[in-house]
Amino acid sequence: MRDIYSDDRIVMTLDAGGTNFVFTAIQAGIEIVDAITLSSNSTNLEACLKTIIEGFNQVNAALKTKTPQAISFAFPGPADYKNGVIGDLVNLPAFRGGVALGPMLSELFRIPTLINNDGDLFAYGEAVAGMLPFINQAISNAGLSRTYKNLIGITLGTGYGGGIVVNNQLCMGDNSAAGEIWLTRNYLKQQTIVEESVSIRAIQRVYKEQSGESTALTPFDIYQIAKGQQAGNREAACIAFEEMALAVGESLANTLALIDGPVVIGGGIAGASDLIIPKIIAHLEGSIYDLNENAIPRSIASIYNIDTEHGLQTFLKNSEVEVTIPFSSKKSIYSKEKRIALGVSKLGTSRAICLGAYALALDYLDKTNLYA
């Protein structure tokens, strides 16, 4: 994987929220200017676009004699990310009918502009500087020869986001629509999308349904109730997180059947990982059945929670054995057990997205120079 911490090229980036836009610049994986926060002006397209231009102008000015080589950031979808065109957005309602945001910035600043989904950039940031390097370094330290090159990233927050890295490359899909895990079927409510059970609103809804309480609580409140650290209906709070974990577990089971790689979890609700991850793993370790009621493992690979010392050390145990090559005196290595690591972000969600945007811009610049 790329070593972003030894690259001197500068990339300007943006954290685009519905209320505020936060601008900065990154060099060698480090923010090199103070963050600049401006109101998004989300209901007025012209004002919003001018805000984006102004934000990058201020970053450019703060760089003084340093020259940025690219702009790269996450922006909400739907969008044609490959062409930098934003579609009809919910949290930024001024964007309608296709707004060529990327081409506009490329023309104004005369540098390449890359825009991507935050779930994609989260996964790529963890692949470049977070979960994958952590896993591979631990494997190397244990004296093992395996190397992991794939990664599934999911974010649990306002919604349910996802991103996929295959062979150390971000998988964006032919239609800029890869990693849309939120759209998978809801295991608990079969006619709905899984996001209805994997989101802040889902935690709040289930707690209200189970407790009969009408008071609006945050997921953190409900987490504290589940842990016995705050007054409330503890059983209802536990069920709220258990239901979400079950829905995540089934969506990951379907994803892991197609993408064989470790799983990293980000987003605000990942802070409740001690309640969520064991239930996800329990579901993945369960069974699915054929028409003759024969049990089949829900996941081909064994799943390990590498955020616990026991889980990490078990994951790192050597399961390779030597087998004799038929009609030969030589031997071959046989990896007897398939293993998947699962854990919480090693960088923090926002930083992972930021570093993902930075690394993707460097990749683009390298490929552009290669074929120039």
mmCIF file of C-alpha atoms in Angstrom:
data_model
loop_
_atom_site.group_PDB
_atom_site.id
_atom_site.type_symbol
_atom_site.label_atom_id
_atom_site.label_comp_id
_atom_site.label_asym_id
_atom_site.label_seq_id
_atom_site.Cartn_x
_atom_site.Cartn_y
_atom_site.Cartn_z
ATOM 1 C CA MET A 1 0.000 0.000 0.000
ATOM 2 C CA ARG A 2 0.945 3.637 -0.480
ATOM 3 C CA ASP A 3 2.919 5.386 2.257
ATOM 4 C CA ILE A 4 0.999 8.654 2.469
ATOM 5 C CA TYR A 5 3.140 9.926 5.335
ATOM 6 C CA SER A 6 6.224 10.325 3.156
ATOM 7 C CA ASP A 7 4.527 12.111 0.236
ATOM 8 C CA ASP A 8 5.107 15.885 0.066
ATOM 9 C CA ARG A 9 2.307 16.638 -2.388
ATOM 10 C CA ILE A 10 -0.495 18.864 -1.118
ATOM 11 C CA VAL A 11 -4.212 18.200 -1.559
ATOM 12 C CA MET A 12 -6.995 20.597 -0.572
ATOM 13 C CA THR A 13 -10.023 18.899 0.942
ATOM 14 C CA LEU A 14 -13.477 19.563 2.318
ATOM 15 C CA ASP A 15 -15.779 18.039 4.953
ATOM 16 C CA ALA A 16 -19.223 18.763 3.525
ATOM 17 C CA GLY A 17 -22.030 18.773 6.084
ATOM 18 C CA GLY A 18 -25.589 19.962 5.628
ATOM 19 C CA THR A 19 -24.982 22.971 7.886
ATOM 20 C CA ASN A 20 -21.264 23.753 7.575
ATOM 21 C CA PHE A 21 -18.391 23.157 5.159
ATOM 22 C CA VAL A 22 -14.950 22.641 6.703
ATOM 23 C CA PHE A 23 -11.929 23.207 4.438
ATOM 24 C CA THR A 24 -8.282 22.275 4.945
ATOM 25 C CA ALA A 25 -5.160 21.035 3.156
ATOM 26 C CA ILE A 26 -3.148 17.860 3.703
ATOM 27 C CA GLN A 27 0.513 17.117 3.106
ATOM 28 C CA ALA A 28 2.158 13.811 4.064
ATOM 29 C CA GLY A 29 -1.057 12.779 5.802
ATOM 30 C CA ILE A 30 -1.098 15.864 8.066
ATOM 31 C CA GLU A 31 -3.339 18.938 7.975
ATOM 32 C CA ILE A 32 -1.024 21.859 7.266
ATOM 33 C CA VAL A 33 -3.462 24.780 7.572
ATOM 34 C CA ASP A 34 -6.000 25.644 10.233
ATOM 35 C CA ALA A 35 -9.459 24.361 9.310
ATOM 36 C CA ILE A 36 -11.750 26.977 7.757
ATOM 37 C CA THR A 37 -15.466 26.632 8.558
ATOM 38 C CA LEU A 38 -18.135 28.345 6.443
ATOM 39 C CA SER A 39 -21.925 28.082 6.421
ATOM 40 C CA SER A 40 -23.022 25.728 3.642
ATOM 41 C CA ASN A 41 -25.922 27.901 2.374
ATOM 42 C CA SER A 42 -27.541 24.590 1.501
ATOM 43 C CA THR A 43 -30.827 26.009 0.172
ATOM 44 C CA ASN A 44 -29.294 28.395 -2.380
ATOM 45 C CA LEU A 45 -27.220 26.805 -5.142
ATOM 46 C CA GLU A 46 -25.324 29.930 -6.228
ATOM 47 C CA ALA A 47 -24.505 30.885 -2.636
ATOM 48 C CA CYS A 48 -23.491 27.304 -1.846
ATOM 49 C CA LEU A 49 -21.159 27.059 -4.852
ATOM 50 C CA LYS A 50 -19.624 30.430 -4.059
ATOM 51 C CA THR A 51 -19.068 29.232 -0.481
ATOM 52 C CA ILE A 52 -17.163 26.202 -1.772
ATOM 53 C CA ILE A 53 -15.047 28.387 -4.041
ATOM 54 C CA GLU A 54 -14.383 30.850 -1.218
ATOM 55 C CA GLY A 55 -13.391 28.085 1.156
ATOM 56 C CA PHE A 56 -10.802 26.669 -1.219
ATOM 57 C CA ASN A 57 -9.578 30.193 -2.037
ATOM 58 C CA GLN A 58 -8.959 30.772 1.679
ATOM 59 C CA VAL A 59 -7.098 27.464 1.985
ATOM 60 C CA ASN A 60 -5.029 28.324 -1.068
ATOM 61 C CA ALA A 61 -4.157 31.695 0.447
ATOM 62 C CA ALA A 62 -3.228 30.044 3.766
ATOM 63 C CA LEU A 63 -0.778 27.793 1.903
ATOM 64 C CA LYS A 64 1.154 30.930 0.875
ATOM 65 C CA THR A 65 4.077 29.764 -1.271
ATOM 66 C CA LYS A 66 3.026 26.115 -1.254
ATOM 67 C CA THR A 67 1.143 24.829 -4.285
ATOM 68 C CA PRO A 68 -1.681 22.273 -4.060
ATOM 69 C CA GLN A 69 -1.643 19.520 -6.671
ATOM 70 C CA ALA A 70 -5.299 18.442 -6.377
ATOM 71 C CA ILE A 71 -8.638 18.869 -4.654
ATOM 72 C CA SER A 72 -10.265 15.755 -3.177
ATOM 73 C CA PHE A 73 -13.241 15.397 -0.850
ATOM 74 C CA ALA A 74 -16.381 13.490 0.067
ATOM 75 C CA PHE A 75 -19.765 14.842 -0.973
ATOM 76 C CA PRO A 76 -23.246 13.381 -0.465
ATOM 77 C CA GLY A 77 -24.919 11.381 -3.219
ATOM 78 C CA PRO A 78 -26.607 10.493 -5.424
ATOM 79 C CA ALA A 79 -23.864 11.616 -7.764
ATOM 80 C CA ASP A 80 -21.885 10.680 -10.844
ATOM 81 C CA TYR A 81 -18.663 10.713 -8.879
ATOM 82 C CA LYS A 82 -16.419 9.757 -11.772
ATOM 83 C CA ASN A 83 -17.473 12.888 -13.641
ATOM 84 C CA GLY A 84 -17.794 15.034 -10.513
ATOM 85 C CA VAL A 85 -21.492 15.760 -11.097
ATOM 86 C CA ILE A 86 -23.791 15.956 -8.057
ATOM 87 C CA GLY A 87 -27.409 14.791 -8.285
ATOM 88 C CA ASP A 88 -30.536 15.521 -6.240
ATOM 89 C CA LEU A 89 -29.425 15.774 -2.608
ATOM 90 C CA VAL A 90 -31.582 15.565 0.514
ATOM 91 C CA ASN A 91 -29.386 17.416 3.024
ATOM 92 C CA LEU A 92 -28.203 19.983 0.447
ATOM 93 C CA PRO A 93 -31.501 20.730 -1.331
ATOM 94 C CA ALA A 94 -30.029 23.387 -3.628
ATOM 95 C CA PHE A 95 -28.403 20.630 -5.674
ATOM 96 C CA ARG A 96 -30.915 19.470 -8.271
ATOM 97 C CA GLY A 97 -30.768 18.192 -11.811
ATOM 98 C CA GLY A 98 -27.014 17.543 -11.990
ATOM 99 C CA VAL A 99 -24.474 20.118 -10.805
ATOM 100 C CA ALA A 100 -20.973 19.809 -12.310
ATOM 101 C CA LEU A 101 -19.155 20.614 -9.069
ATOM 102 C CA GLY A 102 -15.916 18.780 -9.859
ATOM 103 C CA PRO A 103 -15.428 20.260 -13.334
ATOM 104 C CA MET A 104 -16.206 23.727 -11.944
ATOM 105 C CA LEU A 105 -13.453 23.459 -9.322
ATOM 106 C CA SER A 106 -10.985 21.926 -11.792
ATOM 107 C CA GLU A 107 -11.529 24.828 -14.178
ATOM 108 C CA LEU A 108 -11.294 27.521 -11.522
ATOM 109 C CA PHE A 109 -8.249 26.177 -9.665
ATOM 110 C CA ARG A 110 -6.622 24.460 -12.665
ATOM 111 C CA ILE A 111 -5.901 21.261 -10.745
ATOM 112 C CA PRO A 112 -7.630 17.848 -10.764
ATOM 113 C CA THR A 113 -10.713 17.600 -8.556
ATOM 114 C CA LEU A 114 -11.924 14.271 -7.211
ATOM 115 C CA ILE A 115 -15.266 13.812 -5.443
ATOM 116 C CA ASN A 116 -16.358 10.575 -3.840
ATOM 117 C CA ASN A 117 -18.803 9.050 -1.376
ATOM 118 C CA ASP A 118 -17.824 9.278 2.292
ATOM 119 C CA GLY A 119 -18.282 5.524 2.785
ATOM 120 C CA ASP A 120 -15.849 4.829 -0.048
ATOM 121 C CA LEU A 121 -13.268 7.249 1.300
ATOM 122 C CA PHE A 122 -13.669 5.868 4.835
ATOM 123 C CA ALA A 123 -12.893 2.366 3.581
ATOM 124 C CA TYR A 124 -9.957 3.575 1.489
ATOM 125 C CA GLY A 125 -8.494 5.621 4.343
ATOM 126 C CA GLU A 126 -8.622 2.572 6.610
ATOM 127 C CA ALA A 127 -7.054 0.457 3.858
ATOM 128 C CA VAL A 128 -4.184 2.898 3.372
ATOM 129 C CA ALA A 129 -3.467 4.012 6.930
ATOM 130 C CA GLY A 130 -5.781 2.241 9.381
ATOM 131 C CA MET A 131 -7.216 -1.253 9.627
ATOM 132 C CA LEU A 132 -5.294 -3.001 6.830
ATOM 133 C CA PRO A 133 -1.831 -1.783 7.891
ATOM 134 C CA PHE A 134 -2.716 -2.707 11.497
ATOM 135 C CA ILE A 135 -3.720 -6.239 10.511
ATOM 136 C CA ASN A 136 -0.786 -6.826 8.194
ATOM 137 C CA GLN A 137 1.733 -5.475 10.698
ATOM 138 C CA ALA A 138 0.303 -7.734 13.401
ATOM 139 C CA ILE A 139 0.532 -10.708 11.034
ATOM 140 C CA SER A 140 4.130 -9.843 10.175
ATOM 141 C CA ASN A 141 5.032 -9.443 13.859
ATOM 142 C CA ALA A 142 3.577 -12.895 14.490
ATOM 143 C CA GLY A 143 5.888 -14.349 11.834
ATOM 144 C CA LEU A 144 3.085 -15.302 9.462
ATOM 145 C CA SER A 145 3.168 -14.973 5.685
ATOM 146 C CA ARG A 146 -0.423 -13.921 4.984
ATOM 147 C CA THR A 147 -1.222 -10.483 3.586
ATOM 148 C CA TYR A 148 -4.686 -8.934 3.436
ATOM 149 C CA LYS A 149 -5.461 -6.683 0.454
ATOM 150 C CA ASN A 150 -9.237 -6.318 0.626
ATOM 151 C CA LEU A 151 -11.424 -4.395 3.046
ATOM 152 C CA ILE A 152 -15.116 -3.778 3.700
ATOM 153 C CA GLY A 153 -15.813 -0.494 5.480
ATOM 154 C CA ILE A 154 -19.181 0.298 7.062
ATOM 155 C CA THR A 155 -20.324 3.410 8.914
ATOM 156 C CA LEU A 156 -23.094 3.431 11.517
ATOM 157 C CA GLY A 157 -24.606 6.842 12.117
ATOM 158 C CA THR A 158 -27.350 8.984 10.629
ATOM 159 C CA GLY A 159 -27.477 6.289 7.959
ATOM 160 C CA TYR A 160 -25.690 3.074 7.039
ATOM 161 C CA GLY A 161 -22.758 3.654 4.689
ATOM 162 C CA GLY A 162 -20.290 1.363 3.033
ATOM 163 C CA GLY A 163 -17.173 1.152 0.904
ATOM 164 C CA ILE A 164 -15.152 -1.656 -0.657
ATOM 165 C CA VAL A 165 -11.432 -1.987 -1.310
ATOM 166 C CA VAL A 166 -10.323 -4.846 -3.579
ATOM 167 C CA ASN A 167 -6.655 -5.697 -4.095
ATOM 168 C CA ASN A 168 -5.671 -2.396 -2.450
ATOM 169 C CA GLN A 169 -7.810 -0.404 -4.914
ATOM 170 C CA LEU A 170 -11.056 1.415 -4.155
ATOM 171 C CA CYS A 171 -13.990 -0.256 -5.901
ATOM 172 C CA MET A 172 -16.217 2.572 -7.159
ATOM 173 C CA GLY A 173 -18.218 0.521 -9.656
ATOM 174 C CA ASP A 174 -19.045 1.241 -13.267
ATOM 175 C CA ASN A 175 -21.857 3.594 -12.208
ATOM 176 C CA SER A 176 -20.267 5.164 -9.107
ATOM 177 C CA ALA A 177 -22.626 2.955 -7.102
ATOM 178 C CA ALA A 178 -20.480 0.326 -5.358
ATOM 179 C CA GLY A 179 -20.683 -0.238 -1.616
ATOM 180 C CA GLU A 180 -24.335 0.846 -1.285
ATOM 181 C CA ILE A 181 -24.888 -1.505 1.639
ATOM 182 C CA TRP A 182 -27.734 0.623 3.040
ATOM 183 C CA LEU A 183 -29.916 -0.647 0.199
ATOM 184 C CA THR A 184 -29.626 -4.350 1.085
ATOM 185 C CA ARG A 185 -32.746 -6.076 2.408
ATOM 186 C CA ASN A 186 -33.633 -5.646 6.067
ATOM 187 C CA TYR A 187 -33.447 -9.038 7.791
ATOM 188 C CA LEU A 188 -35.854 -7.845 10.506
ATOM 189 C CA LYS A 189 -38.371 -6.040 8.301
ATOM 190 C CA GLN A 190 -38.220 -7.855 4.978
ATOM 191 C CA GLN A 191 -39.988 -5.215 2.877
ATOM 192 C CA THR A 192 -37.661 -2.403 3.947
ATOM 193 C CA ILE A 193 -34.082 -1.344 3.372
ATOM 194 C CA VAL A 194 -31.604 -2.362 6.057
ATOM 195 C CA GLU A 195 -30.898 1.277 6.931
ATOM 196 C CA GLU A 196 -34.298 1.375 8.666
ATOM 197 C CA SER A 197 -32.755 -0.899 11.302
ATOM 198 C CA VAL A 198 -29.171 0.401 11.110
ATOM 199 C CA SER A 199 -29.146 4.112 11.942
ATOM 200 C CA ILE A 200 -29.590 6.607 14.746
ATOM 201 C CA ARG A 201 -33.324 6.723 14.092
ATOM 202 C CA ALA A 202 -33.488 2.910 14.325
ATOM 203 C CA ILE A 203 -31.910 2.859 17.798
ATOM 204 C CA GLN A 204 -34.325 5.571 18.922
ATOM 205 C CA ARG A 205 -37.370 3.885 17.363
ATOM 206 C CA VAL A 206 -36.733 0.455 18.866
ATOM 207 C CA TYR A 207 -36.057 1.896 22.308
ATOM 208 C CA LYS A 208 -39.357 3.805 22.216
ATOM 209 C CA GLU A 209 -41.241 0.729 20.983
ATOM 210 C CA GLN A 210 -39.767 -1.551 23.639
ATOM 211 C CA SER A 211 -39.901 0.878 26.557
ATOM 212 C CA GLY A 212 -43.158 2.682 25.832
ATOM 213 C CA GLU A 213 -41.390 5.945 26.608
ATOM 214 C CA SER A 214 -41.964 9.017 24.455
ATOM 215 C CA THR A 215 -38.945 11.076 25.533
ATOM 216 C CA ALA A 216 -36.467 11.615 22.682
ATOM 217 C CA LEU A 217 -33.103 10.146 23.676
ATOM 218 C CA THR A 218 -29.803 10.137 21.825
ATOM 219 C CA PRO A 219 -28.104 6.818 20.941
ATOM 220 C CA PHE A 220 -25.478 7.682 23.573
ATOM 221 C CA ASP A 221 -28.227 8.029 26.202
ATOM 222 C CA ILE A 222 -29.619 4.653 25.149
ATOM 223 C CA TYR A 223 -26.128 3.136 25.226
ATOM 224 C CA GLN A 224 -25.597 4.387 28.782
ATOM 225 C CA ILE A 225 -28.959 2.954 29.794
ATOM 226 C CA ALA A 226 -27.971 -0.399 28.265
ATOM 227 C CA LYS A 227 -24.722 -0.307 30.263
ATOM 228 C CA GLY A 228 -26.554 0.544 33.488
ATOM 229 C CA GLN A 229 -24.895 3.953 33.657
ATOM 230 C CA GLN A 230 -28.102 5.991 33.261
ATOM 231 C CA ALA A 231 -31.668 5.568 34.445
ATOM 232 C CA GLY A 232 -34.062 4.064 31.935
ATOM 233 C CA ASN A 233 -35.399 0.795 30.565
ATOM 234 C CA ARG A 234 -32.240 -1.290 30.326
ATOM 235 C CA GLU A 235 -33.871 -4.248 28.594
ATOM 236 C CA ALA A 236 -35.318 -1.978 25.888
ATOM 237 C CA ALA A 237 -31.926 -0.311 25.387
ATOM 238 C CA CYS A 238 -30.171 -3.667 24.988
ATOM 239 C CA ILE A 239 -32.781 -4.827 22.489
ATOM 240 C CA ALA A 240 -32.293 -1.633 20.451
ATOM 241 C CA PHE A 241 -28.600 -2.411 19.945
ATOM 242 C CA GLU A 242 -29.196 -6.149 19.518
ATOM 243 C CA GLU A 243 -31.673 -5.556 16.691
ATOM 244 C CA MET A 244 -29.287 -3.239 14.922
ATOM 245 C CA ALA A 245 -26.424 -5.729 15.308
ATOM 246 C CA LEU A 246 -28.584 -8.510 13.863
ATOM 247 C CA ALA A 247 -29.477 -6.387 10.832
ATOM 248 C CA VAL A 248 -25.803 -5.456 10.331
ATOM 249 C CA GLY A 249 -24.787 -9.082 10.727
ATOM 250 C CA GLU A 250 -27.083 -10.292 7.974
ATOM 251 C CA SER A 251 -26.103 -7.516 5.579
ATOM 252 C CA LEU A 252 -22.432 -8.316 6.224
ATOM 253 C CA ALA A 253 -23.071 -12.023 5.693
ATOM 254 C CA ASN A 254 -24.328 -11.228 2.194
ATOM 255 C CA THR A 255 -21.442 -8.842 1.575
ATOM 256 C CA LEU A 256 -18.783 -11.276 2.818
ATOM 257 C CA ALA A 257 -20.176 -13.957 0.508
ATOM 258 C CA LEU A 258 -19.063 -11.746 -2.400
ATOM 259 C CA ILE A 259 -16.171 -9.691 -0.992
ATOM 260 C CA ASP A 260 -13.680 -11.753 1.001
ATOM 261 C CA GLY A 261 -11.920 -9.307 3.300
ATOM 262 C CA PRO A 262 -11.687 -7.803 6.802
ATOM 263 C CA VAL A 263 -14.438 -5.507 8.069
ATOM 264 C CA VAL A 264 -13.859 -2.113 9.688
ATOM 265 C CA ILE A 265 -16.653 -0.221 11.454
ATOM 266 C CA GLY A 266 -16.882 3.557 11.754
ATOM 267 C CA GLY A 267 -19.497 6.209 12.466
ATOM 268 C CA GLY A 268 -20.813 7.572 15.749
ATOM 269 C CA ILE A 269 -22.661 4.397 16.766
ATOM 270 C CA ALA A 270 -19.402 2.447 16.505
ATOM 271 C CA GLY A 271 -18.774 3.817 19.992
ATOM 272 C CA ALA A 272 -21.213 1.129 21.159
ATOM 273 C CA SER A 273 -19.070 -1.602 19.597
ATOM 274 C CA ASP A 274 -18.938 -3.602 22.829
ATOM 275 C CA LEU A 275 -22.701 -4.123 22.500
ATOM 276 C CA ILE A 276 -22.753 -4.504 18.729
ATOM 277 C CA ILE A 277 -19.745 -6.536 17.577
ATOM 278 C CA PRO A 278 -20.354 -9.681 19.700
ATOM 279 C CA LYS A 279 -23.915 -9.891 18.337
ATOM 280 C CA ILE A 280 -22.720 -9.383 14.751
ATOM 281 C CA ILE A 281 -20.199 -12.190 15.155
ATOM 282 C CA ALA A 282 -22.778 -14.463 16.789
ATOM 283 C CA HIS A 283 -25.020 -14.033 13.752
ATOM 284 C CA LEU A 284 -22.167 -14.630 11.306
ATOM 285 C CA GLU A 285 -21.267 -17.787 13.215
ATOM 286 C CA GLY A 286 -24.829 -19.058 12.860
ATOM 287 C CA SER A 287 -26.349 -21.173 10.113
ATOM 288 C CA ILE A 288 -28.444 -20.896 6.990
ATOM 289 C CA TYR A 289 -30.291 -23.895 5.538
ATOM 290 C CA ASP A 290 -31.020 -25.641 2.275
ATOM 291 C CA LEU A 291 -34.446 -27.081 1.394
ATOM 292 C CA ASN A 292 -33.583 -30.326 3.170
ATOM 293 C CA GLU A 293 -32.934 -28.377 6.382
ATOM 294 C CA ASN A 294 -29.220 -29.067 6.249
ATOM 295 C CA ALA A 295 -27.305 -26.393 8.174
ATOM 296 C CA ILE A 296 -24.707 -24.400 6.244
ATOM 297 C CA PRO A 297 -22.365 -21.908 7.979
ATOM 298 C CA ARG A 298 -23.617 -18.336 7.432
ATOM 299 C CA SER A 299 -20.038 -17.262 6.778
ATOM 300 C CA ILE A 300 -17.434 -19.388 5.017
ATOM 301 C CA ALA A 301 -14.692 -17.736 7.068
ATOM 302 C CA SER A 302 -14.326 -17.619 10.834
ATOM 303 C CA ILE A 303 -14.861 -14.097 12.217
ATOM 304 C CA TYR A 304 -12.583 -12.582 14.879
ATOM 305 C CA ASN A 305 -13.080 -9.437 16.953
ATOM 306 C CA ILE A 306 -9.560 -8.027 16.808
ATOM 307 C CA ASP A 307 -10.445 -5.219 19.233
ATOM 308 C CA THR A 308 -10.089 -7.763 22.032
ATOM 309 C CA GLU A 309 -6.708 -9.229 22.930
ATOM 310 C CA HIS A 310 -8.116 -12.763 22.844
ATOM 311 C CA GLY A 311 -9.737 -12.193 19.447
ATOM 312 C CA LEU A 312 -6.582 -10.692 17.984
ATOM 313 C CA GLN A 313 -4.281 -13.419 19.284
ATOM 314 C CA THR A 314 -6.646 -16.146 18.078
ATOM 315 C CA PHE A 315 -6.830 -14.487 14.678
ATOM 316 C CA LEU A 316 -3.025 -14.494 14.537
ATOM 317 C CA LYS A 317 -2.599 -18.177 15.388
ATOM 318 C CA ASN A 318 -0.884 -20.116 12.619
ATOM 319 C CA SER A 319 -3.337 -22.474 10.903
ATOM 320 C CA GLU A 320 -1.054 -23.313 7.973
ATOM 321 C CA VAL A 321 0.028 -26.929 7.579
ATOM 322 C CA GLU A 322 2.161 -28.737 5.056
ATOM 323 C CA VAL A 323 0.581 -31.316 2.754
ATOM 324 C CA THR A 324 2.351 -33.681 0.431
ATOM 325 C CA ILE A 325 2.026 -32.989 -3.283
ATOM 326 C CA PRO A 326 0.569 -36.132 -4.938
ATOM 327 C CA PHE A 327 3.144 -38.181 -6.860
ATOM 328 C CA SER A 328 5.928 -35.996 -5.482
ATOM 329 C CA SER A 329 8.253 -35.835 -2.480
ATOM 330 C CA LYS A 330 7.653 -32.100 -2.208
ATOM 331 C CA LYS A 331 5.144 -30.399 0.056
ATOM 332 C CA SER A 332 2.760 -27.464 -0.273
ATOM 333 C CA ILE A 333 1.338 -25.029 2.264
ATOM 334 C CA TYR A 334 -2.349 -25.506 3.079
ATOM 335 C CA SER A 335 -4.209 -22.661 4.820
ATOM 336 C CA LYS A 336 -6.643 -24.801 6.732
ATOM 337 C CA GLU A 337 -8.867 -22.055 8.140
ATOM 338 C CA LYS A 338 -10.307 -19.003 6.399
ATOM 339 C CA ARG A 339 -10.234 -15.970 8.684
ATOM 340 C CA ILE A 340 -11.890 -12.557 8.689
ATOM 341 C CA ALA A 341 -10.899 -9.777 11.094
ATOM 342 C CA LEU A 342 -13.588 -7.386 12.305
ATOM 343 C CA GLY A 343 -12.984 -4.247 14.337
ATOM 344 C CA VAL A 344 -13.584 -0.552 14.871
ATOM 345 C CA SER A 345 -11.797 2.169 12.898
ATOM 346 C CA LYS A 346 -8.139 2.619 13.781
ATOM 347 C CA LEU A 347 -8.153 6.259 12.656
ATOM 348 C CA GLY A 348 -11.536 7.659 13.602
ATOM 349 C CA THR A 349 -14.171 8.106 10.917
ATOM 350 C CA SER A 350 -13.485 11.724 9.961
ATOM 351 C CA ARG A 351 -9.724 11.224 9.739
ATOM 352 C CA ALA A 352 -10.141 8.028 7.734
ATOM 353 C CA ILE A 353 -12.334 9.872 5.215
ATOM 354 C CA CYS A 354 -9.818 12.726 5.029
ATOM 355 C CA LEU A 355 -6.852 10.392 4.477
ATOM 356 C CA GLY A 356 -8.859 8.365 1.985
ATOM 357 C CA ALA A 357 -9.494 11.515 -0.032
ATOM 358 C CA TYR A 358 -5.795 12.416 0.167
ATOM 359 C CA ALA A 359 -4.578 8.958 -0.878
ATOM 360 C CA LEU A 360 -7.056 8.751 -3.748
ATOM 361 C CA ALA A 361 -5.829 12.081 -5.108
ATOM 362 C CA LEU A 362 -2.233 10.849 -4.966
ATOM 363 C CA ASP A 363 -3.254 7.680 -6.813
ATOM 364 C CA TYR A 364 -4.912 9.776 -9.497
ATOM 365 C CA LEU A 365 -1.898 12.042 -9.890
ATOM 366 C CA ASP A 366 0.443 9.060 -10.194
ATOM 367 C CA LYS A 367 -1.697 7.395 -12.848
ATOM 368 C CA THR A 368 -2.108 10.654 -14.763
ATOM 369 C CA ASN A 369 1.668 11.175 -14.813
ATOM 370 C CA LEU A 370 2.249 7.542 -15.765
ATOM 371 C CA TYR A 371 0.174 7.798 -18.909
ATOM 372 C CA ALA A 372 0.889 11.438 -19.759
#
